[in-house]
Coordinates of C-alpha atoms in Angstrom, one line a residue:
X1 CA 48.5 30.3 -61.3
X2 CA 48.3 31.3 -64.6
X3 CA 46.4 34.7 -65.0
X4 CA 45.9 36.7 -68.5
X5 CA 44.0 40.4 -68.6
X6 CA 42.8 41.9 -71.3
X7 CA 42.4 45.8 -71.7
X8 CA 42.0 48.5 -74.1
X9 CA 38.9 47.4 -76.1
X10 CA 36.0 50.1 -76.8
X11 CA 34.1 51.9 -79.7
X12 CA 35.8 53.0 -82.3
X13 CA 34.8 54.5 -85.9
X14 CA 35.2 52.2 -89.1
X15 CA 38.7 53.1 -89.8
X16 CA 39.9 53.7 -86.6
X17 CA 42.8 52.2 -84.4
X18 CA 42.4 50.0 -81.2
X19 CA 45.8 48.5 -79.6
X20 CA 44.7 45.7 -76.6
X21 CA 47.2 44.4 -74.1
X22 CA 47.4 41.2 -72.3
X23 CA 49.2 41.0 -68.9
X24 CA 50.6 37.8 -68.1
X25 CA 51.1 36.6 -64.6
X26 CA 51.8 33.3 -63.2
X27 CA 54.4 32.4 -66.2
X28 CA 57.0 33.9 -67.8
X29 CA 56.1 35.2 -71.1
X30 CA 59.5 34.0 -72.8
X31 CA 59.0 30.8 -73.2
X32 CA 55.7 30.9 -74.7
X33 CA 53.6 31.4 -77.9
X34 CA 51.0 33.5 -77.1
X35 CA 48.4 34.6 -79.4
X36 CA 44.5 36.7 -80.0
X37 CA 41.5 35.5 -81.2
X38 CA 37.9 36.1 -81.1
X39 CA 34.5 35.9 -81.3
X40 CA 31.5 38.1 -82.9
X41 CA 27.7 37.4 -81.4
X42 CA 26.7 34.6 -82.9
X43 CA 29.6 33.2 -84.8
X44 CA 32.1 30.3 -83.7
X45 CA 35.4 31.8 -82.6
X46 CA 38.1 33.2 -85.0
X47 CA 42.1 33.0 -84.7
X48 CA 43.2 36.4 -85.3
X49 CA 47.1 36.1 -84.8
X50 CA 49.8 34.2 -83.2
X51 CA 53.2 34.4 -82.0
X52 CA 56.3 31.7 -81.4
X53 CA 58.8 32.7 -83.3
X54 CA 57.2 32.7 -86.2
X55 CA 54.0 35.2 -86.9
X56 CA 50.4 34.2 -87.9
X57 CA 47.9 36.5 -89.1
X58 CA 44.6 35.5 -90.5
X59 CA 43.2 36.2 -94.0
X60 CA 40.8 38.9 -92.5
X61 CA 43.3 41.4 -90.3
X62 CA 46.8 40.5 -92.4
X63 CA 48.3 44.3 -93.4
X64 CA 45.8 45.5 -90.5
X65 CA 46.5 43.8 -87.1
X66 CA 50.1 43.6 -85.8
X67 CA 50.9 41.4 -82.8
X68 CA 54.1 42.4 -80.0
X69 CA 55.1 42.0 -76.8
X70 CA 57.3 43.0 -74.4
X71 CA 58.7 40.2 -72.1
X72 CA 59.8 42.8 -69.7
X73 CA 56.3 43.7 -68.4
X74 CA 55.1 40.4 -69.7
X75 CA 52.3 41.9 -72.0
X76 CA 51.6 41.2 -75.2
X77 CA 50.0 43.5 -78.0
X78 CA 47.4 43.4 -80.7
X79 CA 47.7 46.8 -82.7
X80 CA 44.5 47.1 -84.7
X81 CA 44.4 49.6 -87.7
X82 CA 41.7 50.4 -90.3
X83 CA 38.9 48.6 -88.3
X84 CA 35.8 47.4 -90.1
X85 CA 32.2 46.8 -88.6
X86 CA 33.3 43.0 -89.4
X87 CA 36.4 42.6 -86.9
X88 CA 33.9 43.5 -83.6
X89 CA 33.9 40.8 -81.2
X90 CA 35.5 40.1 -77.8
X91 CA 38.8 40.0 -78.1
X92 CA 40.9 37.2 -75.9
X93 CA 44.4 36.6 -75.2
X94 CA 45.8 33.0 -75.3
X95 CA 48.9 31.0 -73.8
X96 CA 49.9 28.1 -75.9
X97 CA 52.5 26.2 -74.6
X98 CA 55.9 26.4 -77.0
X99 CA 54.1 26.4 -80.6
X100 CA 50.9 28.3 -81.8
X101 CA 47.9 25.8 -81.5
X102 CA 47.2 24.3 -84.9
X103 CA 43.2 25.4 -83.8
X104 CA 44.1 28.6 -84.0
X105 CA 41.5 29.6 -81.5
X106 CA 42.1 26.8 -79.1
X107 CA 44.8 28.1 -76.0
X108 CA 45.6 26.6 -73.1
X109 CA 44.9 29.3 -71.2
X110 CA 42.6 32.7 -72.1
X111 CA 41.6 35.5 -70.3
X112 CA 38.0 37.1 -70.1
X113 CA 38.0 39.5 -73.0
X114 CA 37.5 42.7 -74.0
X115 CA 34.7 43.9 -75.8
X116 CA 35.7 45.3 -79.8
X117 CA 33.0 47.9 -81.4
X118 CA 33.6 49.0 -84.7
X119 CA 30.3 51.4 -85.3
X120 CA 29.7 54.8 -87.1

């Protein structure tokens, strides 16, 4: 059964740093592109990076955001730097098969979030 579990959101100042993590279970993480997006109250959700191979940032967090893992623990990253009020949302891991999904906010499997404040 595939299971993915989000941590490390919170408040943080404008120009602050957040990194989230994503435990994998049920898979292993190898074989897999795995990604972040999100969604802000309100607003449709937002590809914020992928990962299979190849690395996808979006317009809005490239030169901000950095996306890792480590297969060993089967985690993947999202290093966020030099947060703005505009990147809060919740935050969700996704599992896409071999390739990135062209919807870059459509996974075949996401976890439940975690809840991003950027807020002076």
């Amino acid at each position: 059964q595939v299971q993915l579990v989000e941590s490390g959101g919170g408040l943080v100042q404008p120009g602050g740093s957040l990194r989230l993590s994503c435990v994998a279970s049920g898979f292993t993480l190898d074989y897999y592109a795995m990604g972040w997006f999100r969604q802000a109250p309100g607003k449709e959700p937002e590809g914020v990076s992928c990962a299979d191979g190849t690395t996808w940032y979006s317009d809005s967090v490239q030169g901000r955001f950095s996306i890792s893992r480590d297969n060993a623990r089967n985690t993947i990253y999202l290093q966020m730097n030099n947060l703005k009020p505009e990147d809060t949302a919740v935050y969700y891991c996704g599992q896409s098969g071999w390739r990135c999904p062209l919807n870059r906010h459509v996974y075949n499997y996401q976890g439940q979030g975690t809840q991003v404040t950027v807020s002076s």
